[in-house]
Short mmCIF file of C-alpha atoms in Angstrom, two decimals:
data_model
loop_
_atom_site.label_atom_id
_atom_site.label_comp_id
_atom_site.label_asym_id
_atom_site.label_seq_id
_atom_site.Cartn_x
_atom_site.Cartn_y
_atom_site.Cartn_z
CA MET A 1 5.33 -1.67 -0.11
CA ARG A 2 6.71 -0.18 -3.21
CA GLY A 3 10.45 -0.57 -2.89
CA LEU A 4 10.83 -2.10 -6.33
CA VAL A 5 10.63 1.00 -8.48
CA HIS A 6 13.84 1.16 -10.47
CA ALA A 7 13.70 -2.39 -11.81
CA ALA A 8 10.08 -1.98 -12.88
CA LEU A 9 10.77 1.27 -14.69
CA ALA A 10 13.37 -0.59 -16.75
CA LEU A 11 10.91 -3.24 -17.93
CA THR A 12 10.60 -3.46 -21.70
CA LEU A 13 7.54 -5.43 -22.74
CA VAL A 14 6.01 -6.66 -25.97
CA ALA A 15 2.58 -5.37 -26.96
CA THR A 16 -0.36 -7.40 -25.75
CA ALA A 17 -4.03 -7.02 -24.95
CA SER A 18 -5.48 -6.77 -21.47
CA CYS A 19 -7.96 -9.39 -20.30
CA THR A 20 -10.30 -6.76 -18.85
CA ALA A 21 -12.36 -3.86 -20.17
CA SER A 22 -11.86 -0.34 -18.84
CA HIS A 23 -13.61 3.00 -18.67
CA GLY A 24 -11.77 6.30 -18.04
CA PRO A 25 -13.09 9.47 -16.36
CA PRO A 26 -13.18 12.71 -18.35
CA ALA A 27 -11.17 15.63 -17.00
CA VAL A 28 -13.42 18.67 -17.29
CA ARG A 29 -12.48 21.42 -14.88
CA MET A 30 -9.19 21.89 -13.01
CA THR A 31 -9.11 23.55 -9.60
CA PRO A 32 -5.83 24.52 -7.87
CA TRP A 33 -4.44 22.92 -4.74
CA ILE A 34 -3.68 24.64 -1.46
CA ALA A 35 -2.17 23.16 1.70
CA THR A 36 -3.55 24.46 4.99
CA PRO A 37 -3.06 23.57 8.64
CA VAL A 38 -5.66 21.18 10.02
CA SER A 39 -8.38 23.33 11.59
CA GLU A 40 -9.24 20.52 14.01
CA PRO A 41 -6.06 18.47 14.41
CA PRO A 42 -6.60 14.72 14.16
CA THR A 43 -6.07 12.53 17.18
CA ILE A 44 -2.58 11.04 16.89
CA THR A 45 -1.70 8.29 19.36
CA ASP A 46 1.93 7.43 20.04
CA LEU A 47 2.16 3.62 20.14
CA GLY A 48 5.80 3.66 21.15
CA THR A 49 9.05 2.47 19.60
CA VAL A 50 8.91 -0.94 17.95
CA PRO A 51 11.81 -3.31 17.21
CA ALA A 52 13.18 -2.72 13.72
CA GLY A 53 16.00 -4.70 12.18
CA GLU A 54 15.58 -3.14 8.76
CA LEU A 55 13.70 -0.20 7.25
CA GLY A 56 10.11 -0.97 6.45
CA ALA A 57 9.41 -3.28 9.39
CA PRO A 58 5.65 -3.98 9.16
CA ALA A 59 3.45 -2.55 11.90
CA VAL A 60 -0.24 -1.67 11.89
CA ALA A 61 -2.90 -0.90 14.49
CA ASP A 62 -6.63 -0.44 14.88
CA ASP A 63 -8.70 0.37 18.00
CA ARG A 64 -8.26 -3.16 19.39
CA TYR A 65 -4.98 -4.65 18.19
CA LEU A 66 -1.40 -3.70 17.37
CA VAL A 67 0.73 -5.80 15.01
CA ARG A 68 4.42 -5.09 15.55
CA PRO A 69 7.81 -6.71 14.94
CA ALA A 70 8.59 -9.11 17.80
CA ASP A 71 12.35 -8.67 17.44
CA THR A 72 14.94 -7.22 15.08
CA SER A 73 15.26 -10.35 12.89
CA GLY A 74 12.52 -9.32 10.46
CA ARG A 75 11.12 -12.85 10.79
CA ALA A 76 8.71 -12.47 13.72
CA VAL A 77 5.70 -10.33 14.61
CA ALA A 78 3.55 -10.11 17.71
CA ILE A 79 -0.09 -9.09 17.91
CA VAL A 80 -0.91 -7.18 21.08
CA ASP A 81 -4.34 -6.44 22.60
CA ARG A 82 -4.13 -2.67 23.12
CA ARG A 83 -6.72 -2.76 25.93
CA THR A 84 -4.81 -5.19 28.13
CA GLY A 85 -1.27 -4.99 26.76
CA GLU A 86 -1.21 -8.78 26.44
CA THR A 87 0.31 -10.53 23.43
CA VAL A 88 -2.46 -12.61 21.87
CA LEU A 89 -0.43 -14.14 19.05
CA ARG A 90 3.15 -14.56 17.84
CA HIS A 91 4.15 -15.52 14.32
CA ARG A 92 7.63 -16.50 13.16
CA THR A 93 8.75 -17.63 9.71
CA ALA A 94 9.84 -21.24 9.46
CA ARG A 95 12.88 -20.53 7.27
CA GLN A 96 15.76 -18.07 7.57
CA ARG A 97 15.35 -16.73 4.03
CA LEU A 98 11.78 -15.62 4.72
CA SER A 99 10.89 -12.25 6.21
CA VAL A 100 7.54 -10.77 7.29
CA THR A 101 7.02 -7.80 4.95
CA PHE A 102 3.27 -7.12 5.14
CA THR A 103 0.66 -7.22 7.90
CA ALA A 104 -2.99 -6.13 8.00
CA LEU A 105 -5.95 -6.17 10.37
CA TYR A 106 -9.67 -6.50 9.74
CA HIS A 107 -11.83 -7.00 12.84
CA GLN A 108 -10.82 -10.43 14.21
CA ARG A 109 -8.67 -11.31 11.19
CA ALA A 110 -4.97 -10.68 10.74
CA VAL A 111 -3.01 -11.09 7.51
CA ILE A 112 0.70 -11.88 7.76
CA LEU A 113 2.83 -12.28 4.64
CA GLU A 114 6.19 -14.02 4.39
CA GLU A 115 8.51 -12.96 1.55
CA ASP A 116 11.61 -14.65 0.13
CA ILE A 117 14.29 -12.00 0.68
CA ASP A 118 17.24 -14.10 -0.58
CA GLY A 119 16.07 -14.52 -4.16
CA ILE A 120 17.33 -12.34 -7.00
CA ASP A 121 14.85 -9.49 -7.34
CA SER A 122 14.51 -8.89 -11.09
CA MET A 123 10.78 -8.08 -11.12
CA SER A 124 10.46 -10.34 -14.15
CA ALA A 125 9.64 -13.96 -14.87
CA ASP A 126 13.27 -14.99 -14.41
CA THR A 127 13.33 -13.93 -10.75
CA SER A 128 14.65 -16.55 -8.33
CA LYS A 129 12.34 -15.28 -5.60
CA GLN A 130 9.85 -17.89 -4.46
CA PRO A 131 6.12 -17.04 -4.34
CA ASP A 132 5.11 -15.34 -1.11
CA THR A 133 3.22 -17.19 1.62
CA VAL A 134 0.12 -15.49 3.02
CA TRP A 135 -1.30 -16.51 6.42
CA ILE A 136 -4.75 -15.46 7.63
CA TYR A 137 -5.32 -15.70 11.39
CA ASP A 138 -8.57 -15.79 13.34
CA LEU A 139 -7.60 -13.77 16.41
CA SER A 140 -10.51 -15.14 18.44
CA THR A 141 -9.18 -18.70 18.17
CA GLY A 142 -5.55 -18.37 17.09
CA ARG A 143 -6.18 -20.67 14.14
CA ARG A 144 -4.68 -19.86 10.77
CA LYS A 145 -5.09 -20.73 7.11
CA SER A 146 -2.74 -20.06 4.20
CA ALA A 147 -3.92 -18.43 0.98
CA SER A 148 -3.23 -21.74 -0.78
CA GLN A 149 -5.91 -23.32 1.45
CA VAL A 150 -8.56 -20.71 0.58
CA ALA A 151 -10.99 -22.02 -2.03
CA GLY A 152 -10.72 -20.12 -5.32
CA ALA A 153 -7.74 -17.95 -4.31
CA PRO A 154 -5.00 -17.71 -6.98
CA GLN A 155 -1.38 -18.34 -6.03
CA PRO A 156 0.42 -15.31 -4.56
CA SER A 157 3.24 -13.99 -6.75
CA PRO A 158 6.76 -13.27 -5.43
CA TYR A 159 5.52 -9.67 -5.00
CA ALA A 160 2.30 -10.31 -3.09
CA ALA A 161 3.59 -8.08 -0.30
CA GLN A 162 2.21 -5.31 -2.49
CA SER A 163 -1.22 -5.75 -0.90
CA HIS A 164 -4.30 -3.90 0.33
CA VAL A 165 -7.37 -4.60 2.51
CA ASP A 166 -10.42 -2.49 1.67
CA GLU A 167 -13.18 -1.26 3.99
CA ARG A 168 -15.31 -4.37 3.31
CA GLY A 169 -12.58 -6.75 4.45
CA ARG A 170 -11.42 -7.87 1.02
CA TYR A 171 -7.70 -8.65 0.92
CA TYR A 172 -6.16 -7.90 -2.50
CA TYR A 173 -2.71 -9.06 -3.56
CA LEU A 174 -0.49 -9.67 -6.59
CA ALA A 175 -1.09 -13.16 -7.92
CA GLN A 176 -0.07 -15.42 -10.76
CA ASN A 177 -2.51 -17.67 -12.55
CA HIS A 178 -2.29 -20.33 -15.27
CA GLY A 179 1.50 -20.35 -15.19
CA GLY A 180 1.84 -16.58 -15.62
CA PHE A 181 4.12 -14.19 -13.70
CA SER A 182 2.49 -11.46 -11.62
CA ASN A 183 -0.33 -11.41 -14.15
CA CYS A 184 -3.37 -11.20 -11.84
CA VAL A 185 -4.86 -9.46 -8.85
CA GLY A 186 -6.23 -11.92 -6.30
CA GLU A 187 -8.98 -11.33 -3.76
CA ILE A 188 -9.72 -13.12 -0.48
CA ASP A 189 -12.82 -12.22 1.49
CA LEU A 190 -11.53 -12.17 5.08
CA THR A 191 -15.01 -12.86 6.47
CA THR A 192 -16.04 -15.83 4.33
CA LEU A 193 -12.51 -16.98 3.43
CA ARG A 194 -13.39 -17.38 -0.23
CA GLY A 195 -11.03 -16.24 -2.97
CA ARG A 196 -10.95 -15.40 -6.67
CA PRO A 197 -8.83 -13.65 -9.30
CA VAL A 198 -10.50 -10.30 -10.06
CA ALA A 199 -8.36 -9.19 -13.01
CA CYS A 200 -5.63 -10.68 -15.20
CA VAL A 201 -3.51 -9.54 -18.14
CA ALA A 202 -2.10 -11.55 -21.01
CA SER A 203 1.64 -12.23 -21.12
CA PRO A 204 4.00 -10.45 -21.38
CA SER A 205 2.10 -7.63 -19.67
CA VAL A 206 2.44 -7.58 -15.89
CA ILE A 207 0.67 -6.05 -12.90
CA PHE A 208 2.47 -4.34 -10.02
CA TRP A 209 1.84 -1.97 -7.11
CA PRO A 210 -1.73 -2.55 -5.92
CA GLY A 211 -3.03 0.66 -4.38
CA SER A 212 -5.78 1.46 -1.94
CA ALA A 213 -9.42 2.20 -2.59
CA SER A 214 -12.42 2.74 -0.34
CA THR A 215 -13.98 -0.18 -2.19
CA GLY A 216 -11.89 -2.60 -4.22
CA VAL A 217 -8.29 -2.10 -5.26
CA THR A 218 -6.17 -0.18 -7.76
CA TRP A 219 -3.00 -1.27 -9.53
CA THR A 220 -0.49 -0.43 -12.25
CA GLU A 221 -0.37 -2.43 -15.48
CA THR A 222 2.82 -2.31 -17.53
CA ARG A 223 2.62 -3.24 -21.20
CA SER A 224 4.04 -2.14 -24.55
CA VAL A 225 2.41 0.33 -26.95
CA ASN A 226 4.01 0.77 -30.36
CA GLY A 227 7.14 -0.88 -29.07
CA LYS A 228 7.52 1.44 -26.10
CA PRO A 229 6.79 0.68 -22.42
CA CYS A 230 3.45 2.04 -21.22
CA ARG A 231 2.22 2.21 -17.65
CA THR A 232 -1.51 2.59 -16.93
CA SER A 233 -3.58 2.59 -13.74
CA ARG A 234 -6.68 0.45 -13.15
CA TRP A 235 -9.36 0.20 -10.47
CA PHE A 236 -11.50 -2.81 -9.61
CA ASP A 237 -14.59 -1.40 -7.86
CA GLY A 238 -15.90 -4.78 -6.69
CA ASP A 239 -17.61 -5.56 -9.99
CA THR A 240 -15.87 -3.82 -12.89
CA VAL A 241 -12.31 -2.89 -13.89
CA ARG A 242 -12.05 0.81 -14.75
CA SER A 243 -9.25 3.13 -15.88
CA ILE A 244 -7.63 5.82 -13.74
CA GLY A 245 -6.11 8.95 -15.26
CA PRO A 246 -6.30 10.66 -18.64
CA ALA A 247 -7.29 8.48 -21.59
CA GLY A 248 -4.27 7.31 -23.55
CA SER A 249 -1.79 8.27 -20.84
CA CYS A 250 1.27 6.04 -20.35
CA GLY A 251 2.69 7.86 -17.36
CA THR A 252 0.34 7.31 -14.41
CA PHE A 253 2.09 5.83 -11.39
CA ASP A 254 0.60 6.14 -7.89
CA ASN A 255 -3.13 5.46 -7.85
CA ALA A 256 -6.00 5.31 -5.37
CA VAL A 257 -9.76 5.78 -5.19
CA LEU A 258 -11.49 7.74 -2.41
CA GLY A 259 -15.26 7.37 -2.67
CA THR A 260 -16.06 8.46 -6.24
CA TRP A 261 -12.76 10.28 -6.72
CA ARG A 262 -9.97 8.63 -8.69
CA MET A 263 -6.46 9.79 -7.83
CA TRP A 264 -3.20 9.40 -9.72
CA SER A 265 0.33 10.79 -9.98
CA ALA A 266 2.26 11.42 -13.19
CA GLN A 267 5.70 9.88 -13.59
CA SER A 268 7.81 9.38 -16.70
CA VAL A 269 8.38 5.74 -17.66
CA GLU A 270 12.03 6.51 -18.41
CA SER A 271 12.89 8.23 -15.11
CA PHE A 272 12.06 8.32 -11.42
CA ASP A 273 11.32 11.69 -9.83
CA THR A 274 11.13 12.19 -6.07
CA LYS A 275 8.41 14.84 -6.39
CA VAL A 276 5.47 14.31 -8.75
CA PRO A 277 2.08 15.99 -9.26
CA LEU A 278 -1.01 14.37 -7.73
CA THR A 279 -4.43 14.75 -9.38
CA ALA A 280 -7.98 13.69 -8.46
CA SER A 281 -11.15 13.54 -10.56
CA ASP A 282 -14.75 12.54 -9.93
CA GLY A 283 -15.49 12.51 -13.66
CA THR A 284 -16.76 16.10 -13.67
CA THR A 285 -14.23 18.12 -11.70
CA THR A 286 -10.48 17.60 -11.68
CA ARG A 287 -8.43 18.73 -8.66
CA ASP A 288 -4.72 19.54 -8.63
CA LEU A 289 -3.64 18.26 -5.21
CA GLY A 290 -0.08 19.50 -5.44
CA PRO A 291 3.21 17.59 -5.25
CA MET A 292 3.75 14.26 -3.53
CA ARG A 293 6.56 11.84 -2.85
CA PRO A 294 5.94 8.72 -4.99
CA GLN A 295 4.79 5.42 -3.52
CA ASN A 296 3.21 6.89 -0.39
CA LEU A 297 -0.44 7.41 -1.35
CA ILE A 298 -2.95 5.58 0.83
CA VAL A 299 -6.73 5.85 1.31
CA CYS A 300 -7.81 5.36 4.92
CA GLY A 301 -11.32 6.06 6.20
CA PRO A 302 -12.69 9.34 4.79
CA TYR A 303 -9.25 10.66 3.77
CA ALA A 304 -6.43 10.08 1.31
CA TYR A 305 -2.97 10.53 2.84
CA TRP A 306 0.40 11.06 1.21
CA LEU A 307 3.88 12.45 1.88
CA VAL A 308 5.25 15.76 0.63
CA ASN A 309 8.97 16.46 0.27
CA ASP A 310 10.16 19.75 1.72
CA VAL A 311 13.46 21.49 0.95
CA ASP A 312 15.90 21.05 3.84
CA ARG A 313 13.20 19.57 6.07
CA PRO A 314 11.85 16.08 6.75
CA SER A 315 8.82 15.01 4.73
CA ARG A 316 5.31 15.96 5.85
CA LEU A 317 2.20 13.81 6.01
CA VAL A 318 -0.83 15.54 4.47
CA ARG A 319 -4.41 14.46 3.83
CA TRP A 320 -7.39 15.37 1.69
CA ARG A 321 -11.06 14.52 1.37
CA PRO A 322 -13.53 15.77 -1.24
CA GLY A 323 -14.88 19.20 -0.44
CA SER A 324 -11.84 20.30 1.54
CA ASP A 325 -8.33 21.61 0.96
CA VAL A 326 -5.17 19.58 1.40
CA GLN A 327 -4.32 19.63 5.11
CA ASP A 328 -1.06 19.22 6.99
CA VAL A 329 -1.24 16.33 9.47
CA TYR A 330 2.23 15.55 10.79
CA ALA A 331 5.82 16.68 10.32
CA ALA A 332 8.74 15.03 12.12
CA ASP A 333 11.29 17.31 13.78
CA GLN A 334 15.01 16.96 13.25
CA LEU A 335 16.93 16.13 16.40
CA GLY A 336 20.38 17.48 17.22
CA ASP A 337 22.71 17.50 14.24
CA SER A 338 20.60 15.10 12.19
CA THR A 339 19.77 15.88 8.56
CA PRO A 340 16.35 15.76 6.87
CA ASP A 341 17.33 12.45 5.27
CA ASP A 342 17.82 10.96 8.76
CA VAL A 343 14.09 11.22 9.47
CA LEU A 344 11.83 9.01 7.38
CA LEU A 345 8.03 8.92 7.43
CA SER A 346 6.30 5.83 6.09
CA PRO A 347 2.54 5.15 6.00
CA GLN A 348 2.42 1.55 7.25
CA GLY A 349 -1.20 0.68 6.51
CA CYS A 350 -4.84 1.30 7.36
CA ALA A 351 -7.10 -0.64 9.71
CA ASP A 352 -10.67 0.36 10.53
CA GLY A 353 -10.04 3.92 9.39
CA HIS A 354 -6.87 4.30 11.50
CA LEU A 355 -3.70 5.18 9.59
CA SER A 356 -0.49 3.69 11.01
CA LEU A 357 2.49 5.98 10.42
CA GLY A 358 6.08 4.92 10.98
CA VAL A 359 8.65 7.54 12.01
CA SER A 360 12.16 6.17 11.45
CA ARG A 361 15.25 7.96 12.69
CA VAL A 362 18.66 6.93 11.45
CA THR A 363 21.29 6.86 14.18
CA GLY A 364 24.95 5.90 14.34
CA SER A 365 24.04 2.39 15.50
CA GLY A 366 21.13 1.80 13.13
CA PHE A 367 17.70 3.34 13.36
CA THR A 368 14.62 3.49 15.53
CA LEU A 369 11.02 3.11 14.40
CA ARG A 370 8.24 4.84 16.31
CA LEU A 371 4.65 3.99 15.41
CA LEU A 372 1.86 6.58 15.41
CA SER A 373 -1.84 5.96 14.88
CA VAL A 374 -3.87 8.69 13.16
CA ALA A 375 -7.58 8.49 14.01
CA PRO A 376 -10.15 8.88 11.21
CA GLY A 377 -11.78 11.99 12.71
#
């Protein structure tokens, strides 16, 4: 979801004001992090190997359904009823230059996003990428509606694949409004199929990388402060836009909200580090949650999950919830003469508290993608 890092870090923007007010949490007391084995290991279900023509093939599952690539083209997905094994729906892009890069589930709704993969990806207003197309399916009838047909929903941006569905069934995505470029966050209620922009910034500021929250959505706003690029994190809690991270900071990157706890990583605007510190605060206590691999933080059910880089070993999936320590959840084993870089973990998404985790293994002929489902317990 966040494969656009290097271009964004190079953005140089002119100072401008945000269209929304914000409120930041004070950092009062810091407590250290500690990673421990899970005392009661979570239930992890192996959903099998799924077709994967390129890294990042979208797949997600809940108790009822599994969304998976239908073939290796990147253009087709199938939705399978896990109880019967029957395919209840197939979706294929109408044009060759479009690829399915995001999928989500919420009860009887499925979100499938088509992205223009042939356009020049500059992450700026001069990109040749076309705006993404978002389809919302009713799995009980098979009928679908595009985001452009949803009353009040702003137009998806070329980077709407950076998306999130919260626990209330609100689908949040990068949008562009009033002729702007990636200047808004859009919301579509998947139950009522009503939409609205929930936050916008004035040009030339931009919004990227929506993150997950128990309620609402987080994102990163890039603007200029005193002629220098500044990156700040925001959270829309359903009613109000609030700040995430230390007041005045220009280096927050990953962001999420778990219950009342706001979470963020620190990352220099001028560089990209593969291991960064992760912090959480409820406004009274601040927790050091240890290192994380950027762009892999996701809130799902009662936990926040992220990846940790290990020396000479594949990455580990860990999780945390308020009142507990950071816990190890899953670590992929190396096979044969493979290297740690040949095994890739990727949180695919969250549906009904179930985290979908992709385990990719690079082989001489390509790679395989195995999908695991981590239960919320």
